Amino acid sequence: MAKKNRPKRFYDYSLLFCIIFLSVFGLVMIYSASSYRAQLVQGDAAYFVKRQGMIAACSAVGMLLISKIDYHWFAKFAYPAYFVSLICMVATMLFGVESHGKKRWLQVGPIQFQPTEMVKISLILFLAVVISRLGLKINEFKKVRAIIIWCGIPALLITENNLSSGIITCGIVFVVLLCGPAKLKGRFLPAQERA
């Protein structure tokens, strides 16, 4: 009986192919752009490609592990992740590590990271949960306007220091709003919350 009740898992192979293609294409571009400098400075033309390749391999393992987790579990972190990413963005503006005249990196102990990447992930999660909870109300203009305002705050903070990442963030919001059909109402919520 336990096997029958176990949810079936599947992978979107077209999306997986796109991820693999973009990762390989990115590695080729990195090699093309950095091989000369890597040979001069590091003595190995593929130095940067090898380093990025290791990161890509570790990320692939992480992606596989995360895919085994029930996505409903992530819903509880949507709002905390949103506000933590906002705090990190403000902290970067005030205390960030400056490079080429811009503060894009945040130093926390030995770890240095770009909060803009955190914002992208938290926004996707935030939008998925909000749209799922709104259901048919997502078709109302005032609800869409509220979502755009909430997502516009981190987008503006990002754009202040990094225009390209700001454009990408706006694109993420647009695509998720476009692809978030009302018929998926409640799919992201645990069964007890949907009842």
Short mmCIF file of N, CA and C in Angstrom, two decimals:
data_model
loop_
_atom_site.label_atom_id
_atom_site.label_comp_id
_atom_site.label_asym_id
_atom_site.label_seq_id
_atom_site.Cartn_x
_atom_site.Cartn_y
_atom_site.Cartn_z
N MET A 1 0.82 -1.21 0.00
CA MET A 1 0.00 0.00 0.00
C MET A 1 0.85 1.26 0.00
N ALA A 2 2.00 1.18 0.70
CA ALA A 2 2.86 2.36 0.80
C ALA A 2 3.40 2.76 -0.55
N LYS A 3 3.68 1.75 -1.40
CA LYS A 3 4.20 2.05 -2.72
C LYS A 3 3.16 2.73 -3.60
N LYS A 4 1.89 2.33 -3.42
CA LYS A 4 0.82 2.93 -4.23
C LYS A 4 0.58 4.39 -3.86
N ASN A 5 0.75 4.71 -2.57
CA ASN A 5 0.50 6.07 -2.10
C ASN A 5 1.68 7.00 -2.34
N ARG A 6 2.83 6.43 -2.67
CA ARG A 6 4.02 7.25 -2.91
C ARG A 6 3.84 8.08 -4.19
N PRO A 7 4.07 9.41 -4.10
CA PRO A 7 3.88 10.25 -5.29
C PRO A 7 4.88 9.91 -6.39
N LYS A 8 4.41 9.96 -7.62
CA LYS A 8 5.28 9.68 -8.76
C LYS A 8 6.13 10.91 -9.06
N ARG A 9 7.40 10.67 -9.32
CA ARG A 9 8.31 11.77 -9.65
C ARG A 9 8.67 11.69 -11.13
N PHE A 10 8.82 12.85 -11.73
CA PHE A 10 9.22 12.89 -13.12
C PHE A 10 10.11 14.11 -13.33
N TYR A 11 10.85 14.09 -14.40
CA TYR A 11 11.74 15.20 -14.72
C TYR A 11 11.31 15.82 -16.05
N ASP A 12 11.43 17.11 -16.12
CA ASP A 12 11.18 17.81 -17.37
C ASP A 12 12.47 17.74 -18.18
N TYR A 13 12.53 16.76 -19.08
CA TYR A 13 13.79 16.50 -19.80
C TYR A 13 14.14 17.62 -20.78
N SER A 14 13.14 18.33 -21.28
CA SER A 14 13.44 19.45 -22.17
C SER A 14 14.14 20.57 -21.39
N LEU A 15 13.66 20.81 -20.15
CA LEU A 15 14.31 21.81 -19.30
C LEU A 15 15.71 21.35 -18.90
N LEU A 16 15.85 20.06 -18.60
CA LEU A 16 17.16 19.51 -18.24
C LEU A 16 18.14 19.65 -19.39
N PHE A 17 17.67 19.39 -20.61
CA PHE A 17 18.52 19.54 -21.79
C PHE A 17 18.97 20.99 -21.95
N CYS A 18 18.05 21.93 -21.73
CA CYS A 18 18.39 23.36 -21.84
C CYS A 18 19.46 23.75 -20.83
N ILE A 19 19.34 23.22 -19.60
CA ILE A 19 20.33 23.53 -18.55
C ILE A 19 21.70 22.98 -18.94
N ILE A 20 21.73 21.74 -19.41
CA ILE A 20 23.00 21.12 -19.82
C ILE A 20 23.61 21.89 -20.99
N PHE A 21 22.78 22.23 -21.98
CA PHE A 21 23.26 22.96 -23.15
C PHE A 21 23.84 24.31 -22.75
N LEU A 22 23.12 25.06 -21.90
CA LEU A 22 23.59 26.38 -21.49
C LEU A 22 24.87 26.29 -20.66
N SER A 23 24.97 25.24 -19.83
CA SER A 23 26.18 25.06 -19.01
C SER A 23 27.39 24.77 -19.89
N VAL A 24 27.23 23.86 -20.85
CA VAL A 24 28.33 23.53 -21.76
C VAL A 24 28.70 24.72 -22.63
N PHE A 25 27.67 25.41 -23.14
CA PHE A 25 27.91 26.59 -23.98
C PHE A 25 28.65 27.66 -23.17
N GLY A 26 28.27 27.83 -21.90
CA GLY A 26 28.94 28.80 -21.04
C GLY A 26 30.40 28.45 -20.81
N LEU A 27 30.69 27.17 -20.62
CA LEU A 27 32.08 26.73 -20.43
C LEU A 27 32.91 26.98 -21.68
N VAL A 28 32.31 26.75 -22.84
CA VAL A 28 33.02 27.01 -24.11
C VAL A 28 33.32 28.50 -24.24
N MET A 29 32.37 29.35 -23.90
CA MET A 29 32.57 30.79 -23.98
C MET A 29 33.62 31.27 -22.98
N ILE A 30 33.62 30.67 -21.78
CA ILE A 30 34.63 31.02 -20.78
C ILE A 30 36.03 30.67 -21.30
N TYR A 31 36.15 29.49 -21.89
CA TYR A 31 37.45 29.09 -22.45
C TYR A 31 37.88 30.04 -23.57
N SER A 32 36.93 30.39 -24.43
CA SER A 32 37.24 31.27 -25.55
C SER A 32 37.69 32.65 -25.07
N ALA A 33 37.08 33.14 -23.99
CA ALA A 33 37.39 34.49 -23.51
C ALA A 33 38.58 34.55 -22.56
N SER A 34 38.92 33.42 -21.91
CA SER A 34 39.93 33.48 -20.86
C SER A 34 41.17 32.63 -21.09
N SER A 35 41.21 31.86 -22.16
CA SER A 35 42.33 30.93 -22.35
C SER A 35 43.68 31.64 -22.45
N TYR A 36 43.71 32.76 -23.15
CA TYR A 36 44.98 33.48 -23.34
C TYR A 36 45.49 34.02 -22.01
N ARG A 37 44.60 34.68 -21.26
CA ARG A 37 45.00 35.23 -19.96
C ARG A 37 45.36 34.12 -18.98
N ALA A 38 44.59 33.03 -19.00
CA ALA A 38 44.86 31.92 -18.10
C ALA A 38 46.23 31.29 -18.38
N GLN A 39 46.60 31.23 -19.66
CA GLN A 39 47.91 30.69 -20.03
C GLN A 39 49.04 31.59 -19.55
N LEU A 40 48.83 32.91 -19.66
CA LEU A 40 49.85 33.86 -19.23
C LEU A 40 50.00 33.91 -17.71
N VAL A 41 48.86 33.98 -17.01
CA VAL A 41 48.88 34.19 -15.55
C VAL A 41 49.01 32.88 -14.79
N GLN A 42 48.23 31.86 -15.19
CA GLN A 42 48.19 30.60 -14.44
C GLN A 42 49.04 29.49 -15.05
N GLY A 43 49.46 29.66 -16.31
CA GLY A 43 50.24 28.61 -16.96
C GLY A 43 49.39 27.46 -17.46
N ASP A 44 48.07 27.65 -17.46
CA ASP A 44 47.14 26.61 -17.92
C ASP A 44 45.98 27.30 -18.63
N ALA A 45 45.86 27.08 -19.94
CA ALA A 45 44.84 27.76 -20.72
C ALA A 45 43.42 27.42 -20.26
N ALA A 46 43.26 26.24 -19.66
CA ALA A 46 41.93 25.79 -19.23
C ALA A 46 41.69 26.01 -17.74
N TYR A 47 42.50 26.84 -17.10
CA TYR A 47 42.41 27.02 -15.65
C TYR A 47 41.00 27.47 -15.22
N PHE A 48 40.49 28.53 -15.85
CA PHE A 48 39.19 29.06 -15.46
C PHE A 48 38.05 28.12 -15.84
N VAL A 49 38.22 27.41 -16.97
CA VAL A 49 37.20 26.45 -17.39
C VAL A 49 37.12 25.28 -16.41
N LYS A 50 38.28 24.79 -15.95
CA LYS A 50 38.29 23.70 -14.98
C LYS A 50 37.63 24.12 -13.67
N ARG A 51 37.94 25.33 -13.24
CA ARG A 51 37.35 25.83 -11.98
C ARG A 51 35.84 25.96 -12.11
N GLN A 52 35.39 26.55 -13.23
CA GLN A 52 33.96 26.71 -13.45
C GLN A 52 33.27 25.37 -13.68
N GLY A 53 33.99 24.45 -14.32
CA GLY A 53 33.45 23.11 -14.55
C GLY A 53 33.21 22.36 -13.25
N MET A 54 34.11 22.54 -12.27
CA MET A 54 33.93 21.92 -10.96
C MET A 54 32.70 22.49 -10.26
N ILE A 55 32.53 23.80 -10.38
CA ILE A 55 31.35 24.45 -9.79
C ILE A 55 30.08 23.92 -10.45
N ALA A 56 30.11 23.78 -11.77
CA ALA A 56 28.95 23.27 -12.51
C ALA A 56 28.63 21.83 -12.10
N ALA A 57 29.67 21.01 -11.91
CA ALA A 57 29.46 19.62 -11.50
C ALA A 57 28.85 19.54 -10.11
N CYS A 58 29.37 20.35 -9.18
CA CYS A 58 28.82 20.38 -7.81
C CYS A 58 27.38 20.89 -7.83
N SER A 59 27.11 21.87 -8.68
CA SER A 59 25.76 22.41 -8.81
C SER A 59 24.80 21.36 -9.35
N ALA A 60 25.27 20.54 -10.29
CA ALA A 60 24.44 19.48 -10.86
C ALA A 60 24.07 18.45 -9.79
N VAL A 61 25.03 18.12 -8.93
CA VAL A 61 24.75 17.19 -7.83
C VAL A 61 23.74 17.81 -6.86
N GLY A 62 23.95 19.10 -6.54
CA GLY A 62 23.00 19.81 -5.68
C GLY A 62 21.61 19.86 -6.28
N MET A 63 21.53 20.09 -7.60
CA MET A 63 20.25 20.14 -8.31
C MET A 63 19.53 18.79 -8.21
N LEU A 64 20.29 17.70 -8.37
CA LEU A 64 19.70 16.36 -8.28
C LEU A 64 19.17 16.09 -6.88
N LEU A 65 19.94 16.47 -5.86
CA LEU A 65 19.50 16.25 -4.48
C LEU A 65 18.25 17.06 -4.15
N ILE A 66 18.23 18.32 -4.58
CA ILE A 66 17.09 19.19 -4.30
C ILE A 66 15.84 18.69 -5.03
N SER A 67 16.03 18.09 -6.21
CA SER A 67 14.88 17.58 -6.97
C SER A 67 14.18 16.44 -6.26
N LYS A 68 14.86 15.81 -5.30
CA LYS A 68 14.28 14.70 -4.54
C LYS A 68 13.41 15.20 -3.39
N ILE A 69 13.48 16.48 -3.09
CA ILE A 69 12.71 17.06 -1.98
C ILE A 69 11.34 17.49 -2.49
N ASP A 70 10.31 17.22 -1.72
CA ASP A 70 8.95 17.64 -2.07
C ASP A 70 8.92 19.17 -2.14
N TYR A 71 8.52 19.70 -3.29
CA TYR A 71 8.58 21.15 -3.49
C TYR A 71 7.64 21.92 -2.55
N HIS A 72 6.65 21.27 -1.98
CA HIS A 72 5.77 21.95 -1.02
C HIS A 72 6.55 22.42 0.21
N TRP A 73 7.63 21.70 0.53
CA TRP A 73 8.44 22.03 1.70
C TRP A 73 9.09 23.40 1.56
N PHE A 74 9.40 23.80 0.32
CA PHE A 74 10.06 25.08 0.10
C PHE A 74 9.12 26.27 0.31
N ALA A 75 7.80 26.02 0.24
CA ALA A 75 6.83 27.12 0.34
C ALA A 75 6.96 27.89 1.65
N LYS A 76 7.30 27.20 2.73
CA LYS A 76 7.39 27.86 4.04
C LYS A 76 8.54 28.87 4.10
N PHE A 77 9.49 28.78 3.17
CA PHE A 77 10.64 29.69 3.18
C PHE A 77 10.47 30.86 2.21
N ALA A 78 9.33 30.93 1.53
CA ALA A 78 9.14 31.95 0.49
C ALA A 78 9.26 33.37 1.04
N TYR A 79 8.48 33.67 2.08
CA TYR A 79 8.49 35.03 2.63
C TYR A 79 9.78 35.36 3.38
N PRO A 80 10.28 34.46 4.26
CA PRO A 80 11.58 34.74 4.89
C PRO A 80 12.70 34.97 3.89
N ALA A 81 12.73 34.14 2.82
CA ALA A 81 13.78 34.28 1.81
C ALA A 81 13.68 35.63 1.10
N TYR A 82 12.45 36.06 0.84
CA TYR A 82 12.23 37.36 0.18
C TYR A 82 12.80 38.49 1.03
N PHE A 83 12.45 38.51 2.32
CA PHE A 83 12.90 39.60 3.19
C PHE A 83 14.40 39.52 3.51
N VAL A 84 14.93 38.31 3.62
CA VAL A 84 16.38 38.16 3.84
C VAL A 84 17.14 38.69 2.64
N SER A 85 16.65 38.40 1.42
CA SER A 85 17.31 38.89 0.21
C SER A 85 17.27 40.42 0.14
N LEU A 86 16.15 41.02 0.58
CA LEU A 86 16.06 42.48 0.63
C LEU A 86 17.07 43.06 1.61
N ILE A 87 17.16 42.44 2.78
CA ILE A 87 18.13 42.90 3.80
C ILE A 87 19.55 42.80 3.26
N CYS A 88 19.86 41.71 2.57
CA CYS A 88 21.19 41.53 2.00
C CYS A 88 21.50 42.58 0.94
N MET A 89 20.48 42.94 0.15
CA MET A 89 20.67 43.96 -0.87
C MET A 89 20.98 45.32 -0.24
N VAL A 90 20.23 45.67 0.82
CA VAL A 90 20.47 46.94 1.51
C VAL A 90 21.84 46.92 2.18
N ALA A 91 22.20 45.77 2.79
CA ALA A 91 23.51 45.63 3.43
C ALA A 91 24.64 45.78 2.41
N THR A 92 24.42 45.28 1.20
CA THR A 92 25.43 45.41 0.14
C THR A 92 25.64 46.86 -0.25
N MET A 93 24.53 47.61 -0.31
CA MET A 93 24.63 49.03 -0.65
C MET A 93 25.39 49.80 0.42
N LEU A 94 25.26 49.38 1.68
CA LEU A 94 25.88 50.10 2.79
C LEU A 94 27.29 49.58 3.11
N PHE A 95 27.45 48.26 3.13
CA PHE A 95 28.70 47.67 3.60
C PHE A 95 29.36 46.73 2.58
N GLY A 96 28.87 46.75 1.34
CA GLY A 96 29.36 45.81 0.35
C GLY A 96 30.81 46.03 -0.06
N VAL A 97 31.39 45.01 -0.66
CA VAL A 97 32.76 45.07 -1.16
C VAL A 97 32.73 45.77 -2.52
N GLU A 98 33.50 46.83 -2.63
CA GLU A 98 33.50 47.63 -3.86
C GLU A 98 34.47 47.06 -4.88
N SER A 99 34.00 46.96 -6.12
CA SER A 99 34.83 46.50 -7.22
C SER A 99 34.45 47.25 -8.48
N HIS A 100 35.42 47.89 -9.13
CA HIS A 100 35.18 48.68 -10.34
C HIS A 100 34.14 49.77 -10.10
N GLY A 101 34.19 50.36 -8.92
CA GLY A 101 33.31 51.49 -8.61
C GLY A 101 31.90 51.11 -8.19
N LYS A 102 31.59 49.79 -8.08
CA LYS A 102 30.26 49.33 -7.70
C LYS A 102 30.34 48.36 -6.54
N LYS A 103 29.35 48.44 -5.66
CA LYS A 103 29.26 47.50 -4.55
C LYS A 103 28.26 46.40 -4.90
N ARG A 104 28.79 45.26 -5.34
CA ARG A 104 27.93 44.15 -5.76
C ARG A 104 28.12 42.90 -4.91
N TRP A 105 29.16 42.87 -4.10
CA TRP A 105 29.48 41.70 -3.30
C TRP A 105 29.29 42.00 -1.82
N LEU A 106 28.84 41.00 -1.08
CA LEU A 106 28.67 41.13 0.36
C LEU A 106 29.58 40.13 1.06
N GLN A 107 30.35 40.62 2.01
CA GLN A 107 31.30 39.78 2.74
C GLN A 107 30.70 39.42 4.09
N VAL A 108 30.53 38.11 4.34
CA VAL A 108 30.05 37.62 5.64
C VAL A 108 31.07 36.61 6.14
N GLY A 109 31.97 37.07 7.02
CA GLY A 109 33.05 36.21 7.47
C GLY A 109 33.96 35.87 6.31
N PRO A 110 34.25 34.57 6.12
CA PRO A 110 35.11 34.17 5.00
C PRO A 110 34.36 34.05 3.67
N ILE A 111 33.03 34.18 3.72
CA ILE A 111 32.21 33.97 2.53
C ILE A 111 31.89 35.31 1.86
N GLN A 112 32.10 35.37 0.57
CA GLN A 112 31.75 36.55 -0.22
C GLN A 112 30.80 36.12 -1.34
N PHE A 113 29.65 36.77 -1.45
CA PHE A 113 28.66 36.38 -2.44
C PHE A 113 27.92 37.59 -2.98
N GLN A 114 27.21 37.39 -4.09
CA GLN A 114 26.40 38.44 -4.70
C GLN A 114 24.93 38.25 -4.30
N PRO A 115 24.37 39.13 -3.50
CA PRO A 115 22.97 39.01 -3.09
C PRO A 115 21.98 39.04 -4.25
N THR A 116 22.39 39.59 -5.40
CA THR A 116 21.49 39.61 -6.56
C THR A 116 21.08 38.20 -6.98
N GLU A 117 21.99 37.24 -6.84
CA GLU A 117 21.66 35.85 -7.19
C GLU A 117 20.65 35.28 -6.20
N MET A 118 20.77 35.67 -4.93
CA MET A 118 19.82 35.24 -3.92
C MET A 118 18.44 35.82 -4.21
N VAL A 119 18.42 37.07 -4.66
CA VAL A 119 17.14 37.73 -4.97
C VAL A 119 16.41 36.99 -6.10
N LYS A 120 17.14 36.59 -7.13
CA LYS A 120 16.52 35.89 -8.27
C LYS A 120 15.82 34.61 -7.82
N ILE A 121 16.51 33.82 -7.00
CA ILE A 121 15.93 32.55 -6.53
C ILE A 121 14.75 32.81 -5.59
N SER A 122 14.93 33.74 -4.66
CA SER A 122 13.85 34.02 -3.69
C SER A 122 12.62 34.60 -4.38
N LEU A 123 12.82 35.39 -5.43
CA LEU A 123 11.68 35.95 -6.16
C LEU A 123 10.88 34.86 -6.88
N ILE A 124 11.57 33.90 -7.48
CA ILE A 124 10.88 32.80 -8.15
C ILE A 124 10.04 32.02 -7.15
N LEU A 125 10.62 31.72 -5.98
CA LEU A 125 9.89 31.00 -4.94
C LEU A 125 8.73 31.83 -4.40
N PHE A 126 8.99 33.11 -4.16
CA PHE A 126 7.97 34.03 -3.65
C PHE A 126 6.79 34.11 -4.63
N LEU A 127 7.08 34.29 -5.90
CA LEU A 127 6.03 34.40 -6.91
C LEU A 127 5.22 33.11 -7.04
N ALA A 128 5.91 31.97 -7.00
CA ALA A 128 5.22 30.69 -7.11
C ALA A 128 4.21 30.50 -5.98
N VAL A 129 4.62 30.84 -4.76
CA VAL A 129 3.73 30.69 -3.60
C VAL A 129 2.58 31.69 -3.66
N VAL A 130 2.89 32.94 -3.96
CA VAL A 130 1.85 33.98 -4.00
C VAL A 130 0.82 33.69 -5.08
N ILE A 131 1.27 33.33 -6.28
CA ILE A 131 0.34 33.03 -7.37
C ILE A 131 -0.51 31.82 -7.04
N SER A 132 0.11 30.81 -6.42
CA SER A 132 -0.63 29.61 -6.04
C SER A 132 -1.72 29.93 -5.02
N ARG A 133 -1.41 30.81 -4.09
CA ARG A 133 -2.38 31.16 -3.05
C ARG A 133 -3.49 32.07 -3.58
N LEU A 134 -3.15 32.88 -4.54
CA LEU A 134 -4.17 33.77 -5.11
C LEU A 134 -5.17 33.02 -5.97
N GLY A 135 -4.71 31.99 -6.67
CA GLY A 135 -5.61 31.23 -7.52
C GLY A 135 -6.25 32.11 -8.58
N LEU A 136 -7.56 32.10 -8.67
CA LEU A 136 -8.29 32.87 -9.69
C LEU A 136 -8.13 34.38 -9.50
N LYS A 137 -7.77 34.80 -8.30
CA LYS A 137 -7.63 36.24 -8.04
C LYS A 137 -6.43 36.84 -8.77
N ILE A 138 -5.56 35.98 -9.29
CA ILE A 138 -4.40 36.48 -10.03
C ILE A 138 -4.84 37.21 -11.29
N ASN A 139 -6.08 36.98 -11.72
CA ASN A 139 -6.61 37.66 -12.90
C ASN A 139 -7.07 39.09 -12.61
N GLU A 140 -7.09 39.45 -11.32
CA GLU A 140 -7.51 40.80 -10.95
C GLU A 140 -6.33 41.76 -11.07
N PHE A 141 -6.58 42.91 -11.64
CA PHE A 141 -5.51 43.88 -11.89
C PHE A 141 -4.83 44.33 -10.60
N LYS A 142 -5.62 44.56 -9.54
CA LYS A 142 -5.03 45.06 -8.29
C LYS A 142 -4.09 44.04 -7.66
N LYS A 143 -4.37 42.74 -7.87
CA LYS A 143 -3.48 41.70 -7.33
C LYS A 143 -2.16 41.68 -8.11
N VAL A 144 -2.28 41.77 -9.43
CA VAL A 144 -1.07 41.81 -10.27
C VAL A 144 -0.25 43.05 -9.95
N ARG A 145 -0.94 44.17 -9.75
CA ARG A 145 -0.24 45.42 -9.42
C ARG A 145 0.51 45.29 -8.10
N ALA A 146 -0.12 44.64 -7.11
CA ALA A 146 0.54 44.44 -5.81
C ALA A 146 1.78 43.57 -5.96
N ILE A 147 1.68 42.52 -6.77
CA ILE A 147 2.83 41.64 -6.99
C ILE A 147 3.96 42.40 -7.66
N ILE A 148 3.62 43.20 -8.66
CA ILE A 148 4.64 43.98 -9.38
C ILE A 148 5.34 44.96 -8.43
N ILE A 149 4.57 45.57 -7.52
CA ILE A 149 5.16 46.50 -6.55
C ILE A 149 6.12 45.76 -5.62
N TRP A 150 5.67 44.61 -5.09
CA TRP A 150 6.52 43.84 -4.18
C TRP A 150 7.80 43.35 -4.87
N CYS A 151 7.66 42.97 -6.13
CA CYS A 151 8.84 42.50 -6.87
C CYS A 151 9.67 43.66 -7.40
N GLY A 152 9.04 44.81 -7.56
CA GLY A 152 9.76 45.97 -8.06
C GLY A 152 10.77 46.52 -7.07
N ILE A 153 10.50 46.32 -5.77
CA ILE A 153 11.41 46.83 -4.72
C ILE A 153 12.81 46.21 -4.86
N PRO A 154 12.93 44.87 -4.84
CA PRO A 154 14.27 44.29 -5.03
C PRO A 154 14.85 44.57 -6.42
N ALA A 155 13.98 44.65 -7.43
CA ALA A 155 14.46 44.92 -8.79
C ALA A 155 15.12 46.29 -8.86
N LEU A 156 14.53 47.28 -8.20
CA LEU A 156 15.11 48.63 -8.17
C LEU A 156 16.42 48.65 -7.40
N LEU A 157 16.47 47.92 -6.29
CA LEU A 157 17.71 47.85 -5.50
C LEU A 157 18.83 47.22 -6.32
N ILE A 158 18.50 46.21 -7.11
CA ILE A 158 19.50 45.56 -7.96
C ILE A 158 19.96 46.49 -9.07
N THR A 159 18.99 47.16 -9.72
CA THR A 159 19.29 48.03 -10.85
C THR A 159 20.20 49.18 -10.46
N GLU A 160 20.11 49.61 -9.21
CA GLU A 160 20.94 50.73 -8.74
C GLU A 160 22.42 50.44 -8.92
N ASN A 161 22.82 49.16 -8.80
CA ASN A 161 24.22 48.78 -8.91
C ASN A 161 24.53 47.92 -10.12
N ASN A 162 23.50 47.26 -10.65
CA ASN A 162 23.74 46.28 -11.72
C ASN A 162 22.54 46.26 -12.66
N LEU A 163 22.62 47.04 -13.74
CA LEU A 163 21.50 47.19 -14.66
C LEU A 163 21.12 45.86 -15.32
N SER A 164 22.10 45.08 -15.75
CA SER A 164 21.81 43.83 -16.44
C SER A 164 21.06 42.85 -15.53
N SER A 165 21.49 42.74 -14.27
CA SER A 165 20.80 41.85 -13.33
C SER A 165 19.41 42.37 -13.01
N GLY A 166 19.25 43.71 -13.00
CA GLY A 166 17.93 44.30 -12.78
C GLY A 166 16.97 43.95 -13.91
N ILE A 167 17.49 43.98 -15.14
CA ILE A 167 16.66 43.62 -16.30
C ILE A 167 16.28 42.13 -16.24
N ILE A 168 17.24 41.29 -15.85
CA ILE A 168 16.97 39.86 -15.72
C ILE A 168 15.90 39.61 -14.66
N THR A 169 16.00 40.33 -13.54
CA THR A 169 15.02 40.18 -12.46
C THR A 169 13.62 40.56 -12.93
N CYS A 170 13.52 41.66 -13.65
CA CYS A 170 12.22 42.08 -14.21
C CYS A 170 11.71 41.04 -15.20
N GLY A 171 12.61 40.46 -15.97
CA GLY A 171 12.23 39.41 -16.91
C GLY A 171 11.69 38.18 -16.20
N ILE A 172 12.31 37.82 -15.07
CA ILE A 172 11.84 36.68 -14.27
C ILE A 172 10.41 36.92 -13.81
N VAL A 173 10.16 38.12 -13.28
CA VAL A 173 8.81 38.45 -12.79
C VAL A 173 7.80 38.39 -13.93
N PHE A 174 8.16 38.94 -15.07
CA PHE A 174 7.25 38.96 -16.22
C PHE A 174 6.92 37.54 -16.68
N VAL A 175 7.95 36.69 -16.82
CA VAL A 175 7.74 35.33 -17.32
C VAL A 175 6.91 34.50 -16.33
N VAL A 176 7.21 34.62 -15.03
CA VAL A 176 6.45 33.85 -14.04
C VAL A 176 4.99 34.29 -14.01
N LEU A 177 4.75 35.59 -14.10
CA LEU A 177 3.37 36.08 -14.15
C LEU A 177 2.66 35.62 -15.43
N LEU A 178 3.41 35.54 -16.50
CA LEU A 178 2.83 35.11 -17.77
C LEU A 178 2.53 33.61 -17.78
N CYS A 179 3.40 32.83 -17.14
CA CYS A 179 3.27 31.38 -17.18
C CYS A 179 2.55 30.79 -15.96
N GLY A 180 2.09 31.63 -15.04
CA GLY A 180 1.43 31.14 -13.83
C GLY A 180 -0.07 31.06 -14.01
N PRO A 181 -0.59 30.02 -14.66
CA PRO A 181 -2.02 29.92 -14.93
C PRO A 181 -2.83 29.73 -13.66
N ALA A 182 -4.05 30.27 -13.67
CA ALA A 182 -4.92 30.20 -12.51
C ALA A 182 -5.35 28.78 -12.19
N LYS A 183 -5.32 27.89 -13.19
CA LYS A 183 -5.78 26.53 -12.97
C LYS A 183 -4.87 25.76 -12.01
N LEU A 184 -3.67 26.31 -11.70
CA LEU A 184 -2.75 25.65 -10.79
C LEU A 184 -3.00 26.07 -9.34
N LYS A 185 -4.15 26.63 -9.05
CA LYS A 185 -4.48 27.11 -7.72
C LYS A 185 -4.25 26.02 -6.67
N GLY A 186 -3.46 26.38 -5.65
CA GLY A 186 -3.25 25.50 -4.52
C GLY A 186 -2.24 24.39 -4.73
N ARG A 187 -1.66 24.25 -5.94
CA ARG A 187 -0.74 23.15 -6.19
C ARG A 187 0.53 23.26 -5.35
N PHE A 188 0.91 24.47 -4.97
CA PHE A 188 2.17 24.67 -4.26
C PHE A 188 2.00 24.54 -2.75
N LEU A 189 0.75 24.45 -2.29
CA LEU A 189 0.49 24.41 -0.86
C LEU A 189 0.31 22.99 -0.37
N PRO A 190 0.71 22.73 0.89
CA PRO A 190 0.45 21.43 1.47
C PRO A 190 -1.04 21.15 1.51
N ALA A 191 -1.41 19.87 1.54
CA ALA A 191 -2.81 19.46 1.46
C ALA A 191 -3.64 20.07 2.58
N GLN A 192 -3.07 20.17 3.80
CA GLN A 192 -3.85 20.69 4.91
C GLN A 192 -4.15 22.17 4.75
N GLU A 193 -3.28 22.92 4.05
CA GLU A 193 -3.52 24.35 3.84
C GLU A 193 -4.52 24.57 2.72
N ARG A 194 -4.59 23.61 1.76
CA ARG A 194 -5.51 23.75 0.65
C ARG A 194 -6.95 23.50 1.07
N ALA A 195 -7.12 22.71 2.13
CA ALA A 195 -8.46 22.30 2.55
C ALA A 195 -9.28 23.47 3.07
#
